[in-house]
Amino acid sequence: MLLAEDDIHLGELIVHLLKKKGVEHVDWVQEGEDAYDYALASFYDVIILDWMLPNGDGVSVCQRLRKNGYHGAILMLTAKDAVQDRVEGLEAGADDYLVKPFEIDELMARLKALSRRTFAPIQEEIVRWGAFEVNRTSHTLMKNGQQIILTPREFQLLDLLLQNRGRVLTRDIILDRIWGYDADVSMKTIDATVKLLRKKIGDEQQQLIKTVRGVGYTIEK
Amino acid sequence: MLLAEDDIHLGELIVHLLKKKGVEHVDWVQEGEDAYDYALASFYDVIILDWMLPNGDGVSVCQRLRKNGYHGAILMLTAKDAVQDRVEGLEAGADDYLVKPFEIDELMARLKALSRRTFAPIQEEIVRWGAFEVNRTSHTLMKNGQQIILTPREFQLLDLLLQNRGRVLTRDIILDRIWGYDADVSMKTIDATVKLLRKKIGDEQQQLIKTVRGVGYTIEK
DNA sequence: TATCAATATGACAAGTTTGTGAAAAAGGTT
DNA sequence: AACCTTTTTCACAAACTTGTCATATTGATA
């Protein structure tokens, strides 16, 4: 899930509550352009988009996202309650909106309703990578037509690396994204998971997942 | 599209405007029970449901519809604007709500947003699947011409998995879709039902219904 | 090349998830 | 009420995952 909200306090609160409610993965950006870039770079089921953002307002971000093929749900946050504004938001491609100030229960209820609705028309997402084919909907990995069964952690790690191909992910970031910022595990756990993943995909030579000494891990472009 | 609204004037107005806007087919009922019966009898993309209806109020109709497998969109009309009421509506399984009095433009915008989100592949009445033939109207299952009798729960589960072939369904989603958002049953119930279904279709080896550890269940494409 | 920190490796224990069968609970029918 | 079917729960077993640790290996640097 992606949250685009420039108010630091509200942003922190929402992220905190979402995690508490069991939302696996929340990214938070504070500017319109960032929201746009993140949304098209990664894959989000739902985007919570503030109406007013510095550097690219919510409505135009929403419009451009729809134009460029983003098919997940979009929930707009707005301080305006005029009918015309609501209509404008929905016309821009938002699926729902919530007027500030709102209660967190209502946000949760709306998110739930949205993802219930979003669930069906979600696009197949298949990432091809050399001899591999990663299917994010079926949670499967194929190598030359042969299925490789990954554990959840292994799949998360591969997915994360693949989403960031060409970029080196530091251990800090990996820990943050997979185990969560408040996880209580040692860095060694990452190395161990990398090891397991490498073994499963037959990468003992570290040709596929590269170690960048002193920095982290990467899958090259 | 189904409209459940007891106010004659408002009902006529909405039907009129919907037709004018090009909505092909609008059914209009004025009582809760009728709404319930109509909705389960035919297939509607969207149901517009007034919160207060004679003979079965909107919230309970909504709840029962979800419980009994209605998966289209539901838009609630309400005169109430308290946060708690809104949450109640969404919790009951509505996808959206609109507070009266509203402008027709907003209704149209919301309906548009809803049907964009709802758009689902047309449901086949008879689904063929290997040696099996599933009839979704008569709720029967044939294997090589031999009938296998499934209980309602078993059938719902098979149907849900089959509708989502190639996708892994998490326990959360299965619970939501079969038992309903507010079901008071443990996750183990799902496992138990899977077990029963597997036994009936002769899938003790889990070749047909696969377990994706840590994620959920799936029928492969 | 010697040294040191970073990373890899494999084994293990603890923790989770799923399978299984029996039994209880809930409904429906006669 | 007695009977039947379906649904749900429960307890335990089995299978699998995960994180940690001790130790080995590697690579950078002096």
PDB file of C-alpha atoms in Angstrom, chain B:
ATOM      1  CA  MET B   1     -28.766  -2.480 -11.983  1.00  0.00           C
ATOM      2  CA  LEU B   2     -31.117  -2.848  -9.039  1.00  0.00           C
ATOM      3  CA  LEU B   3     -32.557   0.065  -7.108  1.00  0.00           C
ATOM      4  CA  ALA B   4     -34.136  -0.504  -3.701  1.00  0.00           C
ATOM      5  CA  GLU B   5     -35.799   2.702  -2.593  1.00  0.00           C
ATOM      6  CA  ASP B   6     -39.159   3.158  -0.920  1.00  0.00           C
ATOM      7  CA  ASP B   7     -39.638   6.845  -1.655  1.00  0.00           C
ATOM      8  CA  ILE B   8     -41.712   6.876  -4.796  1.00  0.00           C
ATOM      9  CA  HIS B   9     -40.604  10.279  -5.993  1.00  0.00           C
ATOM     10  CA  LEU B  10     -36.920   9.691  -5.434  1.00  0.00           C
ATOM     11  CA  GLY B  11     -37.171   6.231  -6.926  1.00  0.00           C
ATOM     12  CA  GLU B  12     -38.835   7.480 -10.069  1.00  0.00           C
ATOM     13  CA  LEU B  13     -36.327  10.269 -10.354  1.00  0.00           C
ATOM     14  CA  ILE B  14     -33.347   7.975 -10.059  1.00  0.00           C
ATOM     15  CA  VAL B  15     -34.755   5.441 -12.508  1.00  0.00           C
ATOM     16  CA  HIS B  16     -35.510   8.217 -14.927  1.00  0.00           C
ATOM     17  CA  LEU B  17     -32.055   9.727 -14.669  1.00  0.00           C
ATOM     18  CA  LEU B  18     -30.290   6.400 -14.897  1.00  0.00           C
ATOM     19  CA  LYS B  19     -32.160   5.569 -18.083  1.00  0.00           C
ATOM     20  CA  LYS B  20     -31.409   8.978 -19.440  1.00  0.00           C
ATOM     21  CA  LYS B  21     -27.739   8.423 -18.734  1.00  0.00           C
ATOM     22  CA  GLY B  22     -27.853   5.252 -20.753  1.00  0.00           C
ATOM     23  CA  VAL B  23     -28.137   2.560 -18.119  1.00  0.00           C
ATOM     24  CA  GLU B  24     -29.858  -0.181 -20.066  1.00  0.00           C
ATOM     25  CA  HIS B  25     -31.637  -2.126 -17.459  1.00  0.00           C
ATOM     26  CA  VAL B  26     -32.869  -0.853 -14.115  1.00  0.00           C
ATOM     27  CA  ASP B  27     -35.070  -2.843 -11.773  1.00  0.00           C
ATOM     28  CA  TRP B  28     -36.725  -0.989  -8.957  1.00  0.00           C
ATOM     29  CA  VAL B  29     -38.091  -2.526  -5.791  1.00  0.00           C
ATOM     30  CA  GLN B  30     -39.501  -0.813  -2.740  1.00  0.00           C
ATOM     31  CA  GLU B  31     -39.046  -3.319   0.021  1.00  0.00           C
ATOM     32  CA  GLY B  32     -36.050  -4.929   1.668  1.00  0.00           C
ATOM     33  CA  GLU B  33     -37.140  -8.497   1.125  1.00  0.00           C
ATOM     34  CA  ASP B  34     -37.817  -7.830  -2.530  1.00  0.00           C
ATOM     35  CA  ALA B  35     -34.363  -6.371  -2.912  1.00  0.00           C
ATOM     36  CA  TYR B  36     -32.896  -9.477  -1.382  1.00  0.00           C
ATOM     37  CA  ASP B  37     -34.898 -11.848  -3.566  1.00  0.00           C
ATOM     38  CA  TYR B  38     -34.268  -9.941  -6.780  1.00  0.00           C
ATOM     39  CA  ALA B  39     -30.556  -9.658  -6.115  1.00  0.00           C
ATOM     40  CA  LEU B  40     -30.090 -13.353  -5.609  1.00  0.00           C
ATOM     41  CA  ALA B  41     -32.369 -14.288  -8.461  1.00  0.00           C
ATOM     42  CA  SER B  42     -30.623 -12.365 -11.213  1.00  0.00           C
ATOM     43  CA  PHE B  43     -27.179 -10.973 -11.603  1.00  0.00           C
ATOM     44  CA  TYR B  44     -26.678  -7.270 -11.022  1.00  0.00           C
ATOM     45  CA  ASP B  45     -23.405  -5.384 -11.348  1.00  0.00           C
ATOM     46  CA  VAL B  46     -24.536  -2.779  -8.881  1.00  0.00           C
ATOM     47  CA  ILE B  47     -27.275  -2.522  -6.308  1.00  0.00           C
ATOM     48  CA  ILE B  48     -28.354   0.851  -4.975  1.00  0.00           C
ATOM     49  CA  LEU B  49     -29.743   0.158  -1.561  1.00  0.00           C
ATOM     50  CA  ASP B  50     -31.569   2.574   0.658  1.00  0.00           C
ATOM     51  CA  TRP B  51     -30.545   2.352   4.293  1.00  0.00           C
ATOM     52  CA  MET B  52     -34.111   2.348   5.542  1.00  0.00           C
ATOM     53  CA  LEU B  53     -36.613   0.183   3.779  1.00  0.00           C
ATOM     54  CA  PRO B  54     -39.925  -1.285   4.848  1.00  0.00           C
ATOM     55  CA  ASN B  55     -39.811  -5.014   5.404  1.00  0.00           C
ATOM     56  CA  GLY B  56     -36.050  -5.602   5.840  1.00  0.00           C
ATOM     57  CA  ASP B  57     -33.693  -2.655   6.282  1.00  0.00           C
ATOM     58  CA  GLY B  58     -30.776  -1.960   3.982  1.00  0.00           C
ATOM     59  CA  VAL B  59     -28.017  -2.958   6.360  1.00  0.00           C
ATOM     60  CA  SER B  60     -29.418  -6.380   7.064  1.00  0.00           C
ATOM     61  CA  VAL B  61     -30.244  -6.973   3.395  1.00  0.00           C
ATOM     62  CA  CYS B  62     -26.679  -6.036   2.569  1.00  0.00           C
ATOM     63  CA  GLN B  63     -25.288  -8.362   5.177  1.00  0.00           C
ATOM     64  CA  ARG B  64     -27.417 -11.259   4.042  1.00  0.00           C
ATOM     65  CA  LEU B  65     -26.571 -10.673   0.405  1.00  0.00           C
ATOM     66  CA  ARG B  66     -22.862 -10.845   1.133  1.00  0.00           C
ATOM     67  CA  LYS B  67     -23.339 -13.912   3.253  1.00  0.00           C
ATOM     68  CA  ASN B  68     -25.164 -15.618   0.454  1.00  0.00           C
ATOM     69  CA  GLY B  69     -22.636 -14.987  -2.198  1.00  0.00           C
ATOM     70  CA  TYR B  70     -23.620 -11.757  -3.890  1.00  0.00           C
ATOM     71  CA  HIS B  71     -20.361 -10.304  -5.139  1.00  0.00           C
ATOM     72  CA  GLY B  72     -21.443  -7.294  -7.126  1.00  0.00           C
ATOM     73  CA  ALA B  73     -21.141  -3.737  -5.875  1.00  0.00           C
ATOM     74  CA  ILE B  74     -23.495  -2.271  -3.312  1.00  0.00           C
ATOM     75  CA  LEU B  75     -24.044   1.448  -2.915  1.00  0.00           C
ATOM     76  CA  MET B  76     -25.969   2.488   0.171  1.00  0.00           C
ATOM     77  CA  LEU B  77     -28.165   5.540   0.308  1.00  0.00           C
ATOM     78  CA  THR B  78     -28.535   7.006   3.738  1.00  0.00           C
ATOM     79  CA  ALA B  79     -29.914  10.033   5.466  1.00  0.00           C
ATOM     80  CA  LYS B  80     -27.494   9.502   8.309  1.00  0.00           C
ATOM     81  CA  ASP B  81     -24.096  11.092   8.232  1.00  0.00           C
ATOM     82  CA  ALA B  82     -22.589   9.937  11.500  1.00  0.00           C
ATOM     83  CA  VAL B  83     -19.229   8.237  11.192  1.00  0.00           C
ATOM     84  CA  GLN B  84     -20.496   5.246  13.112  1.00  0.00           C
ATOM     85  CA  ASP B  85     -23.328   4.715  10.664  1.00  0.00           C
ATOM     86  CA  ARG B  86     -21.034   4.963   7.698  1.00  0.00           C
ATOM     87  CA  VAL B  87     -18.710   2.434   9.222  1.00  0.00           C
ATOM     88  CA  GLU B  88     -21.641   0.173   9.951  1.00  0.00           C
ATOM     89  CA  GLY B  89     -22.728   0.300   6.345  1.00  0.00           C
ATOM     90  CA  LEU B  90     -19.302  -0.503   5.007  1.00  0.00           C
ATOM     91  CA  GLU B  91     -18.838  -3.213   7.565  1.00  0.00           C
ATOM     92  CA  ALA B  92     -22.104  -4.741   6.449  1.00  0.00           C
ATOM     93  CA  GLY B  93     -20.476  -5.217   3.085  1.00  0.00           C
ATOM     94  CA  ALA B  94     -21.420  -2.090   1.178  1.00  0.00           C
ATOM     95  CA  ASP B  95     -18.791  -0.732  -1.157  1.00  0.00           C
ATOM     96  CA  ASP B  96     -19.811   2.855  -0.928  1.00  0.00           C
ATOM     97  CA  TYR B  97     -22.494   5.095   0.467  1.00  0.00           C
ATOM     98  CA  LEU B  98     -24.045   8.379  -0.384  1.00  0.00           C
ATOM     99  CA  VAL B  99     -25.683  10.726   2.071  1.00  0.00           C
ATOM    100  CA  LYS B 100     -29.113  12.140   1.201  1.00  0.00           C
ATOM    101  CA  PRO B 101     -29.825  14.612  -0.135  1.00  0.00           C
ATOM    102  CA  PHE B 102     -27.276  14.183  -2.887  1.00  0.00           C
ATOM    103  CA  GLU B 103     -26.855  15.557  -6.339  1.00  0.00           C
ATOM    104  CA  ILE B 104     -27.492  13.249  -9.210  1.00  0.00           C
ATOM    105  CA  ASP B 105     -24.074  14.040 -10.640  1.00  0.00           C
ATOM    106  CA  GLU B 106     -22.440  12.640  -7.610  1.00  0.00           C
ATOM    107  CA  LEU B 107     -24.532   9.506  -7.768  1.00  0.00           C
ATOM    108  CA  MET B 108     -23.520   9.014 -11.378  1.00  0.00           C
ATOM    109  CA  ALA B 109     -19.854   9.608 -10.591  1.00  0.00           C
ATOM    110  CA  ARG B 110     -19.951   7.078  -7.803  1.00  0.00           C
ATOM    111  CA  LEU B 111     -21.769   4.499  -9.883  1.00  0.00           C
ATOM    112  CA  LYS B 112     -19.199   4.960 -12.578  1.00  0.00           C
ATOM    113  CA  ALA B 113     -16.369   4.483 -10.108  1.00  0.00           C
ATOM    114  CA  LEU B 114     -18.075   1.408  -8.712  1.00  0.00           C
ATOM    115  CA  SER B 115     -18.684  -0.318 -11.971  1.00  0.00           C
ATOM    116  CA  ARG B 116     -15.148   0.430 -13.096  1.00  0.00           C
ATOM    117  CA  ARG B 117     -13.986  -1.379 -10.037  1.00  0.00           C
ATOM    118  CA  THR B 118     -16.544  -4.137 -10.184  1.00  0.00           C
ATOM    119  CA  PHE B 119     -16.021  -5.134 -13.744  1.00  0.00           C
ATOM    120  CA  ALA B 120     -15.569  -8.844 -13.620  1.00  0.00           C
ATOM    121  CA  PRO B 121     -15.305 -11.504 -16.259  1.00  0.00           C
ATOM    122  CA  ILE B 122     -18.620 -12.980 -17.294  1.00  0.00           C
ATOM    123  CA  GLN B 123     -19.442 -16.032 -15.288  1.00  0.00           C
ATOM    124  CA  GLU B 124     -19.752 -19.247 -17.175  1.00  0.00           C
ATOM    125  CA  GLU B 125     -22.558 -21.466 -16.116  1.00  0.00           C
ATOM    126  CA  ILE B 126     -20.677 -24.672 -16.759  1.00  0.00           C
ATOM    127  CA  VAL B 127     -17.015 -24.823 -15.999  1.00  0.00           C
ATOM    128  CA  ARG B 128     -14.969 -27.699 -17.308  1.00  0.00           C
ATOM    129  CA  TRP B 129     -11.915 -28.645 -15.338  1.00  0.00           C
ATOM    130  CA  GLY B 130     -10.030 -31.776 -16.219  1.00  0.00           C
ATOM    131  CA  ALA B 131     -12.294 -34.747 -15.623  1.00  0.00           C
ATOM    132  CA  PHE B 132     -14.746 -32.471 -13.850  1.00  0.00           C
ATOM    133  CA  GLU B 133     -17.701 -30.468 -14.916  1.00  0.00           C
ATOM    134  CA  VAL B 134     -19.055 -27.887 -12.537  1.00  0.00           C
ATOM    135  CA  ASN B 135     -22.536 -26.556 -13.029  1.00  0.00           C
ATOM    136  CA  ARG B 136     -22.883 -23.286 -11.223  1.00  0.00           C
ATOM    137  CA  THR B 137     -26.634 -23.006 -11.553  1.00  0.00           C
ATOM    138  CA  SER B 138     -27.611 -26.463 -10.427  1.00  0.00           C
ATOM    139  CA  HIS B 139     -24.715 -26.558  -8.014  1.00  0.00           C
ATOM    140  CA  THR B 140     -23.651 -29.965  -9.159  1.00  0.00           C
ATOM    141  CA  LEU B 141     -20.328 -31.528  -9.881  1.00  0.00           C
ATOM    142  CA  MET B 142     -19.691 -34.358 -12.342  1.00  0.00           C
ATOM    143  CA  LYS B 143     -16.548 -36.426 -12.611  1.00  0.00           C
ATOM    144  CA  ASN B 144     -16.343 -38.527 -15.750  1.00  0.00           C
ATOM    145  CA  GLY B 145     -20.118 -38.446 -15.998  1.00  0.00           C
ATOM    146  CA  GLN B 146     -20.575 -39.506 -12.402  1.00  0.00           C
ATOM    147  CA  GLN B 147     -22.210 -37.069 -10.070  1.00  0.00           C
ATOM    148  CA  ILE B 148     -20.440 -36.052  -6.913  1.00  0.00           C
ATOM    149  CA  ILE B 149     -22.646 -34.516  -4.280  1.00  0.00           C
ATOM    150  CA  LEU B 150     -21.117 -31.547  -2.544  1.00  0.00           C
ATOM    151  CA  THR B 151     -22.436 -29.699   0.459  1.00  0.00           C
ATOM    152  CA  PRO B 152     -23.072 -25.973   0.011  1.00  0.00           C
ATOM    153  CA  ARG B 153     -19.832 -24.994   1.715  1.00  0.00           C
ATOM    154  CA  GLU B 154     -17.830 -27.429  -0.325  1.00  0.00           C
ATOM    155  CA  PHE B 155     -19.408 -26.162  -3.504  1.00  0.00           C
ATOM    156  CA  GLN B 156     -18.773 -22.540  -2.621  1.00  0.00           C
ATOM    157  CA  LEU B 157     -15.156 -23.283  -1.944  1.00  0.00           C
ATOM    158  CA  LEU B 158     -14.644 -25.198  -5.152  1.00  0.00           C
ATOM    159  CA  ASP B 159     -16.418 -22.494  -7.096  1.00  0.00           C
ATOM    160  CA  LEU B 160     -14.339 -19.754  -5.545  1.00  0.00           C
ATOM    161  CA  LEU B 161     -11.092 -21.549  -6.251  1.00  0.00           C
ATOM    162  CA  LEU B 162     -12.178 -22.328  -9.781  1.00  0.00           C
ATOM    163  CA  GLN B 163     -13.197 -18.732 -10.417  1.00  0.00           C
ATOM    164  CA  ASN B 164      -9.708 -17.746  -9.459  1.00  0.00           C
ATOM    165  CA  ARG B 165      -7.718 -20.428 -11.154  1.00  0.00           C
ATOM    166  CA  GLY B 166      -4.049 -19.630 -11.249  1.00  0.00           C
ATOM    167  CA  ARG B 167      -4.288 -17.286  -8.328  1.00  0.00           C
ATOM    168  CA  VAL B 168      -3.560 -18.135  -4.736  1.00  0.00           C
ATOM    169  CA  LEU B 169      -6.430 -17.312  -2.423  1.00  0.00           C
ATOM    170  CA  THR B 170      -5.400 -16.384   1.067  1.00  0.00           C
ATOM    171  CA  ARG B 171      -7.393 -17.643   4.001  1.00  0.00           C
ATOM    172  CA  ASP B 172      -8.493 -14.082   4.681  1.00  0.00           C
ATOM    173  CA  ILE B 173     -10.011 -13.754   1.279  1.00  0.00           C
ATOM    174  CA  ILE B 174     -11.615 -17.168   1.372  1.00  0.00           C
ATOM    175  CA  LEU B 175     -13.151 -16.389   4.725  1.00  0.00           C
ATOM    176  CA  ASP B 176     -14.376 -13.064   3.471  1.00  0.00           C
ATOM    177  CA  ARG B 177     -15.906 -14.434   0.313  1.00  0.00           C
ATOM    178  CA  ILE B 178     -17.485 -17.582   1.675  1.00  0.00           C
ATOM    179  CA  TRP B 179     -18.240 -16.923   5.301  1.00  0.00           C
ATOM    180  CA  GLY B 180     -18.533 -13.157   5.035  1.00  0.00           C
ATOM    181  CA  TYR B 181     -16.553 -10.264   6.408  1.00  0.00           C
ATOM    182  CA  ASP B 182     -17.951 -10.657   9.906  1.00  0.00           C
ATOM    183  CA  ALA B 183     -17.981 -14.407  10.164  1.00  0.00           C
ATOM    184  CA  ASP B 184     -17.295 -15.764  13.540  1.00  0.00           C
ATOM    185  CA  VAL B 185     -15.468 -18.907  12.580  1.00  0.00           C
ATOM    186  CA  SER B 186     -11.853 -19.885  12.976  1.00  0.00           C
ATOM    187  CA  MET B 187      -9.404 -20.219  10.125  1.00  0.00           C
ATOM    188  CA  LYS B 188      -9.294 -23.918  10.829  1.00  0.00           C
ATOM    189  CA  THR B 189     -12.757 -24.182   9.386  1.00  0.00           C
ATOM    190  CA  ILE B 190     -11.273 -23.429   6.007  1.00  0.00           C
ATOM    191  CA  ASP B 191      -8.701 -26.164   6.332  1.00  0.00           C
ATOM    192  CA  ALA B 192     -11.409 -28.546   7.384  1.00  0.00           C
ATOM    193  CA  THR B 193     -13.580 -27.665   4.412  1.00  0.00           C
ATOM    194  CA  VAL B 194     -10.619 -28.047   2.085  1.00  0.00           C
ATOM    195  CA  LYS B 195     -10.038 -31.443   3.581  1.00  0.00           C
ATOM    196  CA  LEU B 196     -13.632 -32.496   2.998  1.00  0.00           C
ATOM    197  CA  LEU B 197     -13.644 -31.180  -0.534  1.00  0.00           C
ATOM    198  CA  ARG B 198     -10.384 -32.894  -1.373  1.00  0.00           C
ATOM    199  CA  LYS B 199     -11.746 -36.153  -0.136  1.00  0.00           C
ATOM    200  CA  LYS B 200     -14.922 -35.887  -2.186  1.00  0.00           C
ATOM    201  CA  ILE B 201     -13.174 -35.093  -5.418  1.00  0.00           C
ATOM    202  CA  GLY B 202     -10.567 -37.742  -4.787  1.00  0.00           C
ATOM    203  CA  ASP B 203      -7.678 -35.389  -4.323  1.00  0.00           C
ATOM    204  CA  GLU B 204      -5.917 -36.924  -1.357  1.00  0.00           C
ATOM    205  CA  GLN B 205      -2.611 -36.291  -3.076  1.00  0.00           C
ATOM    206  CA  GLN B 206      -3.359 -32.594  -3.341  1.00  0.00           C
ATOM    207  CA  GLN B 207      -2.778 -32.595  -7.050  1.00  0.00           C
ATOM    208  CA  LEU B 208      -5.880 -30.590  -7.816  1.00  0.00           C
ATOM    209  CA  ILE B 209      -6.206 -28.217  -4.891  1.00  0.00           C
ATOM    210  CA  LYS B 210      -2.756 -27.127  -3.920  1.00  0.00           C
ATOM    211  CA  THR B 211      -1.654 -25.705  -0.622  1.00  0.00           C
ATOM    212  CA  VAL B 212       0.659 -22.745  -0.899  1.00  0.00           C
ATOM    213  CA  ARG B 213       2.299 -22.771   2.463  1.00  0.00           C
ATOM    214  CA  GLY B 214       2.164 -19.510   4.303  1.00  0.00           C
ATOM    215  CA  VAL B 215      -0.192 -18.057   1.722  1.00  0.00           C
ATOM    216  CA  GLY B 216      -3.337 -20.040   1.035  1.00  0.00           C
ATOM    217  CA  TYR B 217      -4.877 -22.454  -1.451  1.00  0.00           C
ATOM    218  CA  THR B 218      -5.072 -22.546  -5.209  1.00  0.00           C
ATOM    219  CA  ILE B 219      -6.203 -24.462  -8.248  1.00  0.00           C
ATOM    220  CA  GLU B 220      -3.589 -24.130 -10.906  1.00  0.00           C
ATOM    221  CA  LYS B 221      -4.288 -22.900 -14.379  1.00  0.00           C
TER     222      LYS B 221
END
